[in-house]
Coordinates of C-alpha atoms in Angstrom, one line a residue:
M1 CA -47.4 -37.2 23.9
F2 CA -50.2 -34.7 23.4
D3 CA -53.9 -35.2 22.7
I4 CA -54.8 -33.5 19.5
K5 CA -58.5 -34.6 19.3
K6 CA -59.7 -31.9 21.6
G7 CA -58.0 -29.2 19.6
I8 CA -59.5 -30.5 16.4
E9 CA -63.0 -30.2 17.9
V10 CA -62.4 -26.6 18.9
L11 CA -61.2 -25.9 15.3
K12 CA -64.3 -27.5 13.8
Q13 CA -66.6 -25.5 16.1
N14 CA -64.9 -22.3 15.0
I15 CA -65.0 -23.2 11.3
K16 CA -68.8 -22.9 11.5
I17 CA -68.6 -19.2 12.6
A18 CA -65.3 -18.1 11.0
P19 CA -65.6 -15.3 8.4
T20 CA -64.7 -15.9 4.8
T21 CA -63.1 -12.4 4.5
P22 CA -59.4 -11.4 4.9
G23 CA -58.4 -11.0 8.5
V24 CA -56.5 -12.2 11.5
Y25 CA -57.1 -15.2 13.8
R26 CA -55.9 -15.9 17.3
M27 CA -55.5 -19.3 19.0
L28 CA -55.7 -19.3 22.8
N29 CA -55.1 -22.0 25.4
D30 CA -57.2 -22.8 28.5
K31 CA -55.5 -20.0 30.5
G32 CA -56.3 -17.4 27.9
D33 CA -52.7 -17.1 26.7
V34 CA -52.3 -16.4 23.0
L35 CA -50.7 -19.4 21.3
Y36 CA -50.5 -18.1 17.8
V37 CA -51.6 -15.2 15.6
G38 CA -52.1 -15.8 11.9
K39 CA -53.4 -13.9 8.8
A40 CA -55.4 -15.1 5.9
K41 CA -57.2 -14.0 2.8
N42 CA -60.1 -16.3 3.8
I43 CA -60.1 -17.1 7.5
K44 CA -62.5 -20.0 7.4
K45 CA -60.4 -21.7 4.6
R46 CA -57.2 -21.1 6.5
I47 CA -58.2 -22.6 9.9
T48 CA -59.8 -25.6 8.0
S49 CA -56.3 -26.5 6.9
Y50 CA -55.3 -27.1 10.5
T51 CA -57.7 -30.0 10.8
H52 CA -55.7 -32.0 8.2
I53 CA -53.5 -33.6 10.8
N54 CA -51.3 -35.6 8.4
K55 CA -50.2 -32.4 6.6
L56 CA -49.2 -30.6 9.9
T57 CA -45.6 -30.6 11.2
L58 CA -45.1 -31.9 14.8
R59 CA -44.9 -28.3 16.0
L60 CA -48.3 -27.4 14.5
Q61 CA -49.8 -30.6 15.9
R62 CA -48.6 -29.7 19.3
M63 CA -50.1 -26.2 18.9
V64 CA -53.5 -27.5 17.8
S65 CA -53.6 -29.8 20.8
E66 CA -53.4 -26.8 23.1
I67 CA -56.2 -24.7 21.4
H68 CA -59.1 -24.0 23.8
K69 CA -60.6 -20.9 22.1
M70 CA -60.3 -18.8 18.9
E71 CA -60.8 -15.1 18.1
F72 CA -61.2 -13.5 14.7
I73 CA -60.7 -10.0 13.3
S74 CA -62.1 -9.2 9.8
V75 CA -60.4 -6.4 7.8
E76 CA -60.8 -4.8 4.4
N77 CA -57.8 -6.3 2.6
E78 CA -54.6 -8.4 2.8
N79 CA -52.5 -5.3 3.6
R80 CA -54.5 -4.4 6.6
A81 CA -54.4 -8.1 7.8
L82 CA -50.6 -8.0 7.6
V83 CA -50.5 -4.8 9.7
V84 CA -52.9 -6.1 12.4
E85 CA -51.1 -9.5 12.6
N86 CA -47.8 -7.7 13.3
E87 CA -49.4 -5.5 15.9
L88 CA -50.9 -8.5 17.8
I89 CA -47.6 -10.5 17.6
K90 CA -45.7 -7.6 19.2
K91 CA -48.4 -7.2 21.8
F92 CA -48.8 -10.8 22.9
N93 CA -45.5 -12.5 22.0
P94 CA -47.3 -15.8 21.1
K95 CA -45.6 -19.1 21.9
Y96 CA -45.8 -20.5 18.4
N97 CA -45.1 -17.4 16.3
I98 CA -41.6 -16.6 15.1
L99 CA -40.6 -13.4 16.9
L100 CA -38.2 -11.2 14.9
K101 CA -36.2 -8.8 16.9
D102 CA -36.2 -6.1 14.3
D103 CA -34.9 -2.9 15.8
K104 CA -32.8 -1.9 12.8
T105 CA -33.5 1.2 10.8
Y106 CA -31.8 1.8 7.5
P107 CA -30.6 5.1 6.0
H108 CA -32.0 6.4 2.8
L109 CA -31.2 9.3 0.5
M110 CA -33.8 12.0 0.1
L111 CA -34.6 14.8 -2.3
N112 CA -37.3 17.4 -1.2
L113 CA -38.8 18.1 -4.5
K114 CA -40.7 21.1 -3.1
D115 CA -37.5 23.0 -2.5
K116 CA -36.4 25.5 -5.1
F117 CA -32.9 24.0 -5.2
P118 CA -33.2 20.5 -3.6
A119 CA -30.3 19.0 -1.7
L120 CA -29.6 15.3 -1.7
K121 CA -29.5 14.4 2.0
K122 CA -29.0 11.3 4.2
F123 CA -32.3 10.5 5.9
R124 CA -33.7 8.3 8.6
G125 CA -37.2 8.5 10.0
N126 CA -40.8 8.8 8.9
K127 CA -41.4 9.4 5.2
N128 CA -42.9 12.6 3.8
D129 CA -45.1 12.6 0.6
S130 CA -43.4 15.7 -0.8
C131 CA -40.0 14.0 -0.8
K132 CA -38.4 11.3 -3.1
Y133 CA -36.5 8.6 -1.3
F134 CA -33.8 6.2 -2.5
G135 CA -32.6 3.1 -0.7
P136 CA -32.5 1.6 1.8
Y137 CA -28.8 1.3 2.2
A138 CA -27.4 -1.2 4.7
S139 CA -25.0 1.2 6.3
S140 CA -24.1 4.9 6.6
S141 CA -20.8 4.3 4.8
S142 CA -22.8 3.1 1.7
V143 CA -24.8 6.3 1.7
D144 CA -21.7 8.4 2.0
E145 CA -20.1 6.7 -1.0
V146 CA -23.2 7.5 -3.1
L147 CA -23.3 11.1 -1.9
D148 CA -19.6 11.5 -2.8
V149 CA -20.3 10.3 -6.4
V150 CA -23.3 12.6 -6.8
Q151 CA -21.2 15.6 -5.6
R152 CA -18.4 14.8 -8.1
V153 CA -20.6 14.0 -11.0
F154 CA -23.7 16.2 -10.7
Q155 CA -22.6 18.9 -8.2
L156 CA -25.9 19.2 -6.3
R157 CA -25.7 21.3 -3.2
S158 CA -25.1 19.4 0.1
C159 CA -25.4 22.2 2.6
R160 CA -28.1 22.7 5.2
D161 CA -30.9 25.1 4.4
S162 CA -29.8 27.6 7.0
V163 CA -26.4 27.8 5.4
F164 CA -27.8 27.9 1.9
N165 CA -30.2 30.8 2.7
N166 CA -27.5 33.0 4.3
R167 CA -24.6 32.6 1.8
T168 CA -23.3 35.7 0.0
R169 CA -20.4 34.0 -1.9
P170 CA -19.6 30.4 -3.1
C171 CA -18.1 28.0 -0.6
L172 CA -15.0 25.8 -1.1
L173 CA -17.1 23.0 -2.7
Y174 CA -17.8 25.3 -5.7
Q175 CA -14.1 26.0 -6.1
I176 CA -13.2 22.3 -6.2
K177 CA -16.1 21.6 -8.6
R178 CA -18.2 19.7 -6.0
C179 CA -21.1 22.1 -6.1
C180 CA -22.7 24.4 -8.7
A181 CA -23.4 27.2 -6.2
P182 CA -27.1 27.8 -6.6
C183 CA -26.9 29.8 -3.3
V184 CA -25.3 32.7 -5.2
E185 CA -27.1 32.1 -8.5
K186 CA -24.2 30.5 -10.4
I187 CA -26.9 28.3 -11.9
G188 CA -30.5 29.0 -12.6
Q189 CA -33.5 27.1 -11.2
Q190 CA -34.4 25.5 -14.6
E191 CA -30.9 24.3 -15.2
Y192 CA -30.6 23.0 -11.6
A193 CA -33.9 21.1 -12.1
K194 CA -32.2 19.2 -15.0
L195 CA -29.4 18.2 -12.7
V196 CA -31.9 16.9 -10.1
K197 CA -33.6 14.9 -12.9
D198 CA -30.2 13.4 -13.9
V199 CA -29.5 12.5 -10.2
I200 CA -32.9 10.7 -10.0
N201 CA -32.1 8.8 -13.2
F202 CA -28.7 7.9 -11.8
L203 CA -30.0 6.6 -8.5
E204 CA -32.8 4.6 -10.2
G205 CA -30.2 2.9 -12.4
K206 CA -30.9 4.6 -15.7
N207 CA -27.2 5.2 -16.4
V208 CA -27.2 4.2 -20.1
S209 CA -30.0 6.5 -21.1
L210 CA -28.4 9.2 -18.9
Q211 CA -25.0 8.9 -20.7
E212 CA -26.7 9.0 -24.1
D213 CA -28.5 12.2 -23.1
L214 CA -25.3 13.8 -21.8
S215 CA -23.4 12.8 -25.0
K216 CA -26.0 14.5 -27.1
K217 CA -25.8 17.6 -24.9
M218 CA -22.0 17.6 -25.1
E219 CA -22.0 17.3 -28.9
Q220 CA -24.5 20.2 -29.2
A221 CA -22.4 22.3 -26.9
S222 CA -19.4 21.7 -29.0
I223 CA -21.3 22.7 -32.2
N224 CA -22.4 25.9 -30.4
E225 CA -18.8 26.5 -29.5
D226 CA -19.8 26.4 -25.8
F227 CA -16.6 24.6 -24.9
E228 CA -16.8 25.2 -21.1
T229 CA -20.1 23.4 -20.9
A230 CA -18.9 20.7 -23.2
I231 CA -15.9 20.0 -20.8
V232 CA -18.2 19.8 -17.8
L233 CA -20.4 17.3 -19.6
R234 CA -17.4 15.3 -20.8
D235 CA -16.1 15.0 -17.2
R236 CA -19.6 13.9 -16.1
I237 CA -19.7 11.2 -18.8
R238 CA -16.2 10.0 -17.8
A239 CA -17.2 9.7 -14.1
L240 CA -20.4 7.8 -15.0
T241 CA -18.3 5.4 -17.2
G242 CA -15.9 4.8 -14.4
I243 CA -18.8 3.9 -12.1
Q244 CA -20.3 1.5 -14.6
N245 CA -16.9 -0.2 -15.2
H246 CA -16.8 -0.9 -11.4
A247 CA -20.4 -2.0 -11.2
N248 CA -21.2 -5.7 -10.7
L249 CA -22.8 -7.0 -13.9
E250 CA -25.1 -9.5 -12.1
Y251 CA -26.9 -6.5 -10.5
S252 CA -27.1 -4.3 -13.6
S253 CA -30.6 -5.4 -14.7
L254 CA -32.0 -5.1 -11.1
K255 CA -33.6 -1.8 -10.4
S256 CA -35.5 -2.3 -7.1
V257 CA -35.0 -5.8 -5.7
D258 CA -34.4 -7.3 -2.2
V259 CA -32.7 -10.8 -2.3
I260 CA -33.4 -12.9 0.8
G261 CA -31.8 -16.2 1.7
V262 CA -32.3 -18.3 4.9
V263 CA -30.1 -21.1 6.3
Q264 CA -30.1 -23.1 9.5
K265 CA -27.3 -24.6 11.7
D266 CA -27.0 -25.8 15.3
G267 CA -30.4 -24.4 16.5
F268 CA -30.1 -21.0 14.8
Y269 CA -31.5 -19.5 11.6
C270 CA -29.9 -16.7 9.7
V271 CA -31.9 -14.6 7.3
E272 CA -29.6 -12.7 5.0
L273 CA -31.0 -9.6 3.2
F274 CA -29.4 -7.9 0.2
F275 CA -30.6 -4.5 -1.0
I276 CA -30.2 -3.8 -4.7
R277 CA -31.3 -0.5 -6.1
G278 CA -30.7 1.0 -9.5
G279 CA -28.3 -1.8 -10.5
Q280 CA -26.1 -1.2 -7.4
N281 CA -25.6 -3.4 -4.3
C282 CA -26.6 -1.1 -1.4
G283 CA -25.3 -3.5 1.2
N284 CA -26.6 -6.4 3.2
A285 CA -27.7 -7.3 6.7
P286 CA -28.1 -10.6 8.6
Y287 CA -31.0 -11.4 11.0
F288 CA -30.6 -14.2 13.5
I289 CA -33.6 -16.3 14.9
K290 CA -33.2 -18.9 17.6
N291 CA -34.9 -22.2 16.8
H292 CA -37.1 -23.3 19.7
Q293 CA -40.0 -24.9 17.8
D294 CA -38.4 -26.8 14.9
M295 CA -39.6 -24.3 12.3
T296 CA -39.0 -25.1 8.6
L297 CA -37.0 -22.7 6.5
S298 CA -40.1 -21.7 4.6
E299 CA -42.0 -20.8 7.8
V300 CA -39.1 -18.7 9.0
L301 CA -38.8 -16.9 5.7
E302 CA -42.6 -16.2 5.5
A303 CA -42.6 -14.9 9.1
F304 CA -39.6 -12.6 8.3
L305 CA -41.3 -11.2 5.2
S306 CA -44.5 -10.5 7.1
S307 CA -42.6 -8.8 10.0
F308 CA -39.9 -6.9 8.1
Y309 CA -42.0 -5.3 5.4
S310 CA -44.6 -4.1 7.8
N311 CA -42.3 -1.1 8.6
H312 CA -39.7 -1.0 5.8
I313 CA -39.9 0.3 2.2
I314 CA -41.1 -2.5 -0.2
P315 CA -39.1 -3.0 -3.4
K316 CA -40.7 -3.9 -6.8
E317 CA -39.5 -7.5 -6.5
I318 CA -38.4 -9.8 -3.6
I319 CA -36.3 -12.8 -4.6
I320 CA -36.4 -15.6 -1.9
S321 CA -34.5 -18.8 -1.5
E322 CA -37.5 -21.0 -0.4
D323 CA -41.0 -21.4 -1.7
I324 CA -43.5 -20.1 0.9
E325 CA -47.1 -21.2 1.5
N326 CA -48.9 -17.8 1.5
K327 CA -47.0 -16.3 -1.4
E328 CA -50.1 -14.9 -3.2
F329 CA -51.4 -13.4 0.1
L330 CA -48.1 -11.6 0.7
E331 CA -47.8 -10.4 -2.9
N332 CA -51.3 -8.8 -2.6
A333 CA -50.6 -7.4 0.9
L334 CA -47.2 -5.9 -0.1
N335 CA -48.2 -5.0 -3.7
T336 CA -45.0 -6.6 -5.0
K337 CA -43.7 -9.7 -6.8
I338 CA -42.2 -12.5 -4.7
N339 CA -40.2 -15.0 -6.8
T340 CA -37.9 -18.0 -6.5
Y341 CA -35.6 -19.2 -9.2
Q342 CA -34.0 -22.6 -10.1
K343 CA -31.6 -21.4 -12.7
G344 CA -30.0 -18.4 -14.4
N345 CA -28.4 -15.2 -13.0
K346 CA -31.0 -14.7 -10.3
F347 CA -30.6 -18.3 -9.0
R348 CA -26.8 -17.7 -8.8
L349 CA -27.5 -14.5 -7.0
I350 CA -29.6 -16.1 -4.3
E351 CA -27.0 -18.9 -3.9
G352 CA -24.4 -16.1 -3.2
V353 CA -26.8 -14.6 -0.6
K354 CA -27.1 -18.0 1.1
K355 CA -23.3 -18.4 1.2
N356 CA -23.2 -15.0 3.0
A357 CA -25.9 -16.2 5.4
I358 CA -23.9 -19.3 6.2
L359 CA -20.7 -17.3 6.9
A360 CA -22.7 -14.8 9.1
L361 CA -24.3 -17.7 11.0
E362 CA -21.0 -19.4 11.7
R363 CA -19.6 -16.2 13.1
K364 CA -22.7 -15.8 15.3
L365 CA -22.4 -19.4 16.6
L366 CA -18.7 -18.9 17.4
E367 CA -19.6 -15.7 19.3
T368 CA -22.5 -17.4 21.1
K369 CA -20.2 -20.3 22.1
S370 CA -17.7 -17.9 23.4
I371 CA -20.4 -16.1 25.5
K372 CA -21.7 -19.4 26.9
D373 CA -18.1 -20.6 27.8
N374 CA -17.6 -17.3 29.7
L375 CA -21.0 -17.7 31.5
K376 CA -20.0 -21.2 32.6
E377 CA -16.7 -19.8 34.0
M378 CA -18.7 -17.0 35.7
M379 CA -20.8 -19.7 37.4
Q380 CA -17.7 -21.2 39.0
Y381 CA -16.0 -18.0 40.1
F382 CA -19.1 -16.4 41.6
E383 CA -20.7 -19.7 42.9
L384 CA -23.9 -19.3 40.9
D385 CA -26.5 -22.0 41.0
Q386 CA -27.0 -22.0 37.2
M387 CA -25.7 -20.4 34.1
P388 CA -27.1 -16.8 33.9
K389 CA -29.8 -16.3 31.3
R390 CA -30.3 -12.6 32.1
I391 CA -27.6 -10.3 33.4
E392 CA -28.7 -6.7 34.2
V393 CA -25.9 -4.1 34.3
Y394 CA -26.4 -0.7 35.9
D395 CA -24.6 2.6 35.7
N396 CA -25.3 6.3 36.4
S397 CA -24.3 9.4 34.5
H398 CA -24.6 13.1 35.4
N399 CA -22.8 16.4 35.0
Q400 CA -22.1 17.7 38.6
G401 CA -25.6 16.6 39.5
S402 CA -27.3 18.0 36.3
Y403 CA -29.2 15.8 33.8
A404 CA -28.8 12.8 36.1
I405 CA -29.9 9.4 34.7
G406 CA -29.6 5.8 35.6
A407 CA -29.1 3.1 32.8
M408 CA -29.7 -0.6 32.6
I409 CA -28.5 -2.9 29.9
V410 CA -29.3 -6.6 29.5
A411 CA -26.9 -9.3 28.5
T412 CA -28.0 -12.9 27.6
P413 CA -26.3 -16.1 26.3
D414 CA -27.2 -14.8 22.8
G415 CA -25.6 -11.4 23.3
F416 CA -27.0 -7.9 24.2
D417 CA -30.8 -7.6 24.2
K418 CA -31.1 -4.0 23.2
K419 CA -34.9 -4.0 23.3
Q420 CA -34.6 -4.6 27.1
Y421 CA -32.4 -1.6 27.7
R422 CA -33.9 1.0 30.0
T423 CA -33.1 4.5 31.3
F424 CA -34.3 6.1 34.5
D425 CA -34.5 9.9 35.0
I426 CA -33.5 10.5 38.6
K427 CA -36.6 12.0 40.1
N428 CA -35.3 12.9 43.6
T429 CA -33.2 16.0 43.1
L430 CA -31.5 15.4 46.4
N431 CA -29.9 12.2 44.9
T432 CA -28.4 13.7 41.8
N433 CA -25.0 14.3 43.3
D434 CA -24.9 11.1 45.3
D435 CA -24.0 8.0 43.2
F436 CA -25.1 5.6 45.9
A437 CA -28.5 7.3 46.3
M438 CA -29.0 7.4 42.6
M439 CA -28.3 3.6 42.3
Q440 CA -30.7 2.9 45.2
E441 CA -33.5 4.9 43.4
V442 CA -32.9 3.1 40.1
L443 CA -32.9 -0.4 41.6
K444 CA -36.0 0.3 43.7
R445 CA -37.9 1.5 40.7
R446 CA -36.7 -1.5 38.7
F447 CA -37.8 -4.0 41.3
E448 CA -41.2 -2.4 41.6
R449 CA -41.9 -3.2 38.0
M450 CA -40.3 -6.7 38.0
S451 CA -42.2 -9.8 36.8
N452 CA -41.3 -13.4 36.5
E453 CA -40.6 -13.0 32.8
N454 CA -37.9 -10.3 33.3
R455 CA -36.4 -11.3 36.6
P456 CA -32.6 -11.2 36.3
D457 CA -30.2 -14.0 37.4
V458 CA -27.4 -11.5 38.0
I459 CA -27.2 -7.8 38.7
L460 CA -23.8 -6.2 37.9
L461 CA -23.1 -2.8 39.4
D462 CA -20.4 -0.4 38.2
G463 CA -18.9 0.4 41.6
G464 CA -17.3 -1.0 44.7
L465 CA -18.4 -2.2 48.2
G466 CA -20.2 1.1 48.8
Q467 CA -22.5 0.6 45.8
L468 CA -23.0 -3.1 46.7
N469 CA -24.1 -2.2 50.3
A470 CA -26.3 0.6 49.1
V471 CA -28.2 -1.6 46.7
H472 CA -28.6 -4.4 49.3
E473 CA -30.0 -1.8 51.7
A474 CA -32.4 -0.5 49.1
L475 CA -33.7 -3.9 48.2
K476 CA -33.9 -5.4 51.7
D477 CA -37.7 -5.6 51.5
Y478 CA -37.7 -7.4 48.1
D479 CA -37.3 -11.1 47.3
L480 CA -33.7 -11.6 46.1
S481 CA -33.8 -15.4 45.9
G482 CA -32.0 -16.6 42.8
I483 CA -30.5 -13.2 42.1
S484 CA -26.8 -12.6 42.6
I485 CA -25.7 -9.0 43.0
I486 CA -22.1 -8.3 42.0
A487 CA -20.2 -5.0 42.1
I488 CA -17.1 -4.4 39.9
S489 CA -14.6 -1.7 40.9
K490 CA -11.5 -0.4 39.3
G491 CA -8.3 -2.3 40.1
V492 CA -4.8 -1.2 40.8
D493 CA -3.9 2.1 38.9
R494 CA -7.4 1.8 37.4
N495 CA -5.9 -0.8 35.1
A496 CA -8.4 -2.7 32.9
G497 CA -8.1 -6.4 33.7
K498 CA -7.3 -5.9 37.4
E499 CA -10.8 -5.1 38.6
F500 CA -12.1 -6.3 41.9
Y501 CA -15.4 -8.1 42.2
H502 CA -17.5 -7.9 45.4
Q503 CA -20.4 -9.9 46.7
K504 CA -22.2 -9.7 50.0
N505 CA -20.7 -11.9 52.8
K506 CA -17.8 -13.0 50.5
E507 CA -14.2 -11.9 50.2
S508 CA -13.5 -9.6 47.2
F509 CA -11.2 -11.0 44.5
S510 CA -9.8 -10.4 41.0
L511 CA -10.3 -12.7 38.1
P512 CA -7.2 -14.0 36.3
Y513 CA -5.5 -11.2 34.5
R514 CA -6.5 -11.0 30.8
S515 CA -8.7 -14.1 31.1
S516 CA -11.7 -14.5 28.7
V517 CA -14.3 -14.2 31.5
A518 CA -12.6 -11.0 32.8
F519 CA -12.8 -9.5 29.3
Y520 CA -16.4 -10.5 29.0
L521 CA -17.4 -8.8 32.2
Q522 CA -15.4 -5.7 31.3
N523 CA -17.2 -5.6 28.0
I524 CA -20.7 -5.7 29.4
R525 CA -19.7 -3.2 32.1
D526 CA -18.4 -0.9 29.3
E527 CA -21.6 -1.3 27.3
A528 CA -23.6 -0.1 30.3
H529 CA -21.2 2.9 30.6
R530 CA -21.6 3.7 26.9
F531 CA -25.4 3.5 27.1
A532 CA -25.5 5.7 30.2
I533 CA -23.2 8.3 28.8
G534 CA -25.0 8.4 25.4
T535 CA -28.4 8.8 27.1
H536 CA -27.1 11.5 29.4
R537 CA -25.7 13.5 26.5
K538 CA -28.9 13.3 24.6
K539 CA -30.8 14.6 27.6
R540 CA -28.4 17.4 28.1
E541 CA -28.5 18.4 24.4
K542 CA -32.3 18.3 24.4
S543 CA -32.4 20.5 27.6
I544 CA -30.0 23.0 26.1
T545 CA -32.0 23.3 22.9
K546 CA -35.2 23.7 24.9
S547 CA -33.9 26.3 27.2
R548 CA -32.4 28.4 24.4
I549 CA -35.5 28.7 22.4
D550 CA -38.5 28.0 24.5
D551 CA -37.7 30.7 27.1
V552 CA -37.8 33.4 24.4
E553 CA -40.9 35.7 24.9
G554 CA -43.4 35.2 22.1
V555 CA -42.0 31.9 20.9
G556 CA -44.3 28.9 21.3
A557 CA -44.3 25.4 19.8
K558 CA -45.3 26.5 16.2
R559 CA -42.8 29.4 16.0
K560 CA -40.0 27.2 17.5
K561 CA -40.8 24.7 14.7
D562 CA -40.8 27.4 12.0
L563 CA -37.5 28.8 13.3
L564 CA -35.8 25.4 13.3
N565 CA -37.2 24.5 9.9
Y566 CA -36.0 27.8 8.4
F567 CA -32.6 28.0 10.0
G568 CA -31.8 24.3 10.6
S569 CA -30.2 24.7 14.0
V570 CA -30.1 26.8 17.2
E571 CA -26.6 28.0 16.3
A572 CA -27.9 29.4 13.0
I573 CA -30.8 31.2 14.8
R574 CA -28.2 32.7 17.2
D575 CA -26.1 33.9 14.2
A576 CA -29.1 35.4 12.3
S577 CA -29.9 39.1 12.1
V578 CA -33.2 40.7 13.1
D579 CA -34.0 41.1 9.4
D580 CA -33.2 37.4 8.7
I581 CA -35.5 36.3 11.5
S582 CA -38.4 38.6 10.6
R583 CA -38.5 37.0 7.1
I584 CA -40.2 34.0 8.6
P585 CA -44.0 34.2 8.0
G586 CA -45.8 34.9 11.3
I587 CA -42.8 36.5 13.0
N588 CA -43.0 40.3 13.2
K589 CA -40.2 42.8 13.9
K590 CA -40.8 42.9 17.6
T591 CA -40.7 39.1 18.1
A592 CA -37.6 39.0 15.9
E593 CA -35.9 41.6 18.1
N594 CA -36.9 39.5 21.2
I595 CA -35.3 36.4 19.7
Y596 CA -32.1 38.4 18.6
N597 CA -31.8 40.1 22.0
Y598 CA -32.2 36.8 23.8
F599 CA -29.1 35.3 22.2
H600 CA -27.1 38.5 22.4
K601 CA -28.0 39.9 25.8

């Protein structure tokens, strides 16, 4: 058992000096480690609640018993407190906080309203105030479906600016009635602006008013005997009607809503998130959180809301499956409504989200069980002392010695931990054509930065005995106790499933053909290969882009940015004429000739 009295005394001492303003508080143990980071509208009032022992869960009682010191940060409002809390949680990884591994970014649709003829584009990244955004969408395929509808119904342009600015005749999309060809003035700016307004209404779910407006315009066009326009408007109305007929009625009244349900099973939580925008279901995504502190569903949900919405677009309403303690605080911080429902359509909606969460969690548990079973088999085949908790897999990638990189991925009993993936630019140019030397450099640099928290149980190398011996030679001065180094080489006829496995001072062997553990090791080896190849390609592409623009006389960082913003790509700059290039503000005729000659010398 634990002694909570000492912790209560520390709390009472800090209550006397705690601010009554919004802010963030930290609880530390006697070693100075951060136990917990919390936020509050009134810090003094919040930490006073921890002294009511009978109202605390066993987890919180244990936390209070470990408190040795407290620290406070006052901020101007709830929103700032939320931001600071998330920054500190990511920095300190406190023992009693729920840590959300949120490395997902979601695609949006974007209209740049400053453009003369805006194009509706798929978008990821930092938002710009001059643009209007729609979403998020849970997947790229969801975005593509919407883009397809907008092209068919509204015929906005979809081409890159570089293509648009250099067209002299309409493209195929105009011929098949997927674009209104503003590039060659088949439509005027004012008329195009009306189309943009219709697209915004459509994406915001104002389909009924949009159809009524289109019907009036069609009727007027018929009266004016402008039958060509009337037919276009008729086809647009039919397309919108078809979309509405396929829409789910339970979403039709929801314009900007996230629906979030949380469930628990066998030591895991699943938070399921549905995006609903403009009466359309924009997809859903599950988040899995491992239970190590007996959290309640409400605590998990509140922690998810705090973390997720610190770096994602906030809807006008958030519907949640559980009541949360700090609802008012989060509503003020996020400037939105957070609601639960006990009956009606929205209650049925959240029940459906929870069913999806249960199904996703059951799939996750099956996957985790399969991984653990494979790790247990791995223990036996490779004579490991314990089931591996962290497997690091290494691979190299280069192009005849150019753009050489080393890559490390991390596999755990819960799956791949992508936040722990690392790449290593090969610094020693003498190593770039020698796979053994590259691997030696990568492992040395990795071990120099190793700590007890990220020490692997197994190192898996993509290679044979040569790689194994090279790595052991490179790491001979390091403590390898508790770390098994395994090399995996191609089998007979390079056949997947017939690989050989090598360990120092042990006879090489193959695992049973098509066995589950063999497939598992192939899978994590292939993931390292995929990550290495992908990183190598990005480095190569970045280098090519850099060398083809930055080496031009008279082109610095600003002009490079202006060129890429205007033309959209290096290829478009290469294809441009001197006159085209000299149209860019700040680039005179001489510089334009230098750029043109560079690409055509």
